[in-house]
Coordinates of C-alpha atoms in Angstrom, one line a residue:
X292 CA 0.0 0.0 0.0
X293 CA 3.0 2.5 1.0
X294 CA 4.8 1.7 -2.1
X295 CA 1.8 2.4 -4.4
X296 CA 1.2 5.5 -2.5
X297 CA 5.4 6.7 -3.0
X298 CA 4.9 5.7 -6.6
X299 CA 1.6 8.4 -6.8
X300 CA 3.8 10.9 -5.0
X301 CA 7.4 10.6 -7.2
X302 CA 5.4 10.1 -10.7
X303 CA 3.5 13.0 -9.9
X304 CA 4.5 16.2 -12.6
X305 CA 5.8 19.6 -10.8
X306 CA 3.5 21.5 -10.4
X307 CA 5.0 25.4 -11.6
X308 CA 3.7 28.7 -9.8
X309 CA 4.7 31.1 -13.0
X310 CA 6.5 31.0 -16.3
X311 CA 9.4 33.4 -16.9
X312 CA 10.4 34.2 -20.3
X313 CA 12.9 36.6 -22.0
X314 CA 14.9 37.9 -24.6
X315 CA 19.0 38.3 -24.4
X316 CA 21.4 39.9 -26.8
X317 CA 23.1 36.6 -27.1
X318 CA 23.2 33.2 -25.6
X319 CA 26.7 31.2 -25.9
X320 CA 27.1 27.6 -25.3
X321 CA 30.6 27.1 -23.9
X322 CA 32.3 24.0 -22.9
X323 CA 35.4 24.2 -21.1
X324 CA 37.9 22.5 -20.4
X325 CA 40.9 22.0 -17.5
X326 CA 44.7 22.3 -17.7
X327 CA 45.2 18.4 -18.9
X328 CA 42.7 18.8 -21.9
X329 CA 39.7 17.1 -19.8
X330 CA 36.2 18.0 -20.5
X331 CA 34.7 19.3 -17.5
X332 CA 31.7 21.0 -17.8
X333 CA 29.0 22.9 -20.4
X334 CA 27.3 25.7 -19.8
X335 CA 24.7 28.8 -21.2
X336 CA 26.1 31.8 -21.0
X337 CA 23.1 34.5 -21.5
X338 CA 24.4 38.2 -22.5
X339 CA 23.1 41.8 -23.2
X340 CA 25.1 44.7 -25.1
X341 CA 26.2 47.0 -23.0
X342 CA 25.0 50.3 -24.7
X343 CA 28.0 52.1 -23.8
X344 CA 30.8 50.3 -24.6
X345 CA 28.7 47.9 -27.5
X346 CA 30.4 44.7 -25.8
X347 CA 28.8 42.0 -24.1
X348 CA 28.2 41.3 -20.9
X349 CA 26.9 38.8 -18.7
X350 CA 23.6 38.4 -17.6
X351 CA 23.0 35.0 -15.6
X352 CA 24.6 31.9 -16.7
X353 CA 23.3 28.1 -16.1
X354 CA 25.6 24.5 -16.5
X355 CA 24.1 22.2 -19.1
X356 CA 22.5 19.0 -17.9
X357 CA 21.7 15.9 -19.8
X358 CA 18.3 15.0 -18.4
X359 CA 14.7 15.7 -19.9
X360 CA 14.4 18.7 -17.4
X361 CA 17.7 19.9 -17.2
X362 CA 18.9 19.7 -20.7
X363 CA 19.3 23.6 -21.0
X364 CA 20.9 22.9 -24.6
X365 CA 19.9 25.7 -26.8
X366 CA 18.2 24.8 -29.9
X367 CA 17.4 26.8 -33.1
X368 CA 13.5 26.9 -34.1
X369 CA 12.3 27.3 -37.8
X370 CA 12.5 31.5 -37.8
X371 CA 16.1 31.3 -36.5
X372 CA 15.5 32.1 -32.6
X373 CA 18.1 30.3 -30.4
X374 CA 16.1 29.4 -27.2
X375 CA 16.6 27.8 -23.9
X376 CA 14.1 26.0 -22.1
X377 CA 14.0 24.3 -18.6
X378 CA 12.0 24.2 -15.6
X379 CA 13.7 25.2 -12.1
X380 CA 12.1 22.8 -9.7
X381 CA 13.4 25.0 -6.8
X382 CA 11.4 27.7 -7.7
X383 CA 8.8 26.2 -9.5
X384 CA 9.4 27.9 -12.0
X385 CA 9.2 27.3 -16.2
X386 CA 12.3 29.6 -17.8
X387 CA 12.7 30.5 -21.5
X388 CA 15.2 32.1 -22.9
X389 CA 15.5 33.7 -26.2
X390 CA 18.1 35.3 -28.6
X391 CA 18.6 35.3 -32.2
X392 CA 22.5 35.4 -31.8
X393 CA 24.3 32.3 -30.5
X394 CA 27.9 31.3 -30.4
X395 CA 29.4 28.1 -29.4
X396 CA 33.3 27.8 -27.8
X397 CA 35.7 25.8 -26.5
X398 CA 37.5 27.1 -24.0
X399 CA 40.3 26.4 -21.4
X400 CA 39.0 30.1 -19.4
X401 CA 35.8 30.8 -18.0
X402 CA 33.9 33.1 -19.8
X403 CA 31.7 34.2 -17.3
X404 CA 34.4 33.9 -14.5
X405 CA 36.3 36.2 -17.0
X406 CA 33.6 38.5 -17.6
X407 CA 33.4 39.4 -13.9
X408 CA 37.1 41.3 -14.1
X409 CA 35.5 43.8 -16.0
X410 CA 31.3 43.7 -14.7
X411 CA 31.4 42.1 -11.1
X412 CA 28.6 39.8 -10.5
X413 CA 26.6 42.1 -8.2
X414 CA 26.6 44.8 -11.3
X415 CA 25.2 42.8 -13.3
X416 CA 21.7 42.9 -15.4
X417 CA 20.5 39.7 -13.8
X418 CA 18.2 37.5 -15.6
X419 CA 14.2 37.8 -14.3
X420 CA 13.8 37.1 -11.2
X421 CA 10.7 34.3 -10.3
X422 CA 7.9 35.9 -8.6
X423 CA 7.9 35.8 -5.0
X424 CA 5.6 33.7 -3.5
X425 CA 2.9 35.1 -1.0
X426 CA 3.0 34.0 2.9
X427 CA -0.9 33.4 3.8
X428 CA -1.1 34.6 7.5
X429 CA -2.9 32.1 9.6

């Protein structure tokens, strides 16, 4: 009976408070690489041009899982938007994230570690935040 019941509960979808979707000047997927040549992770980069010096700068960034939910690989659609799609289970939220330029690089340095020598993380643009959720008062 308590199995049957735990297979109701972990089958059972996520249930998502809001969606959350936006446009960025650029999404890069990099995958980098350490000091011996060994793959180690991939990540979204998600960038806006920064209207007074016209360079790009880091917005939010996310790694790159290989599950259903996680996958956060970006994918072209038929009018030539790149997007990224995935659901953050934390917040219960579903993200997508749009951008009609898109680069892809291998690198052996950070790009967004790199980026925060010249914007530090706490100037940043930010991606959107979820909405906050309302406390009820009993």
């Amino acid at each position: 009976m308590w199995l049957l019941v735990l297979v109701a509960i972990l089958s059972s979808p996520v249930r998502l408070e809001s969606d959350a979707s936006e446009y960025v000047d650029c999404l890069e997927l990099n995958h980098f690489y350490g000091a011996k040549g060994e793959h180690v992770f991939d990540q979204v980069i998600f960038y806006a041009i920064d209207p007074a010096t016209r360079k790009l700068q880091v917005r939010g960034w996310c790694i790159v899982e290989d599950r259903d939910v996680l996958n956060r690989r970006p994918v072209k659609s038929a009018g030539g938007i790149y997007r990224v799609d995935w659901i953050e289970t934390n917040n219960r939220v579903n993200r997508t994230i749009t951008s009609r330029m898109y680069r892809e690089s291998w690198t052996q340095i950070d790009p967004e570690r790199e980026n925060k020598t010249v914007l530090p993380e706490g100037l940043r643009i930010g991606l959107i935040s979820p909405p906050k959720k309302e406390r009820v008062a009993e």
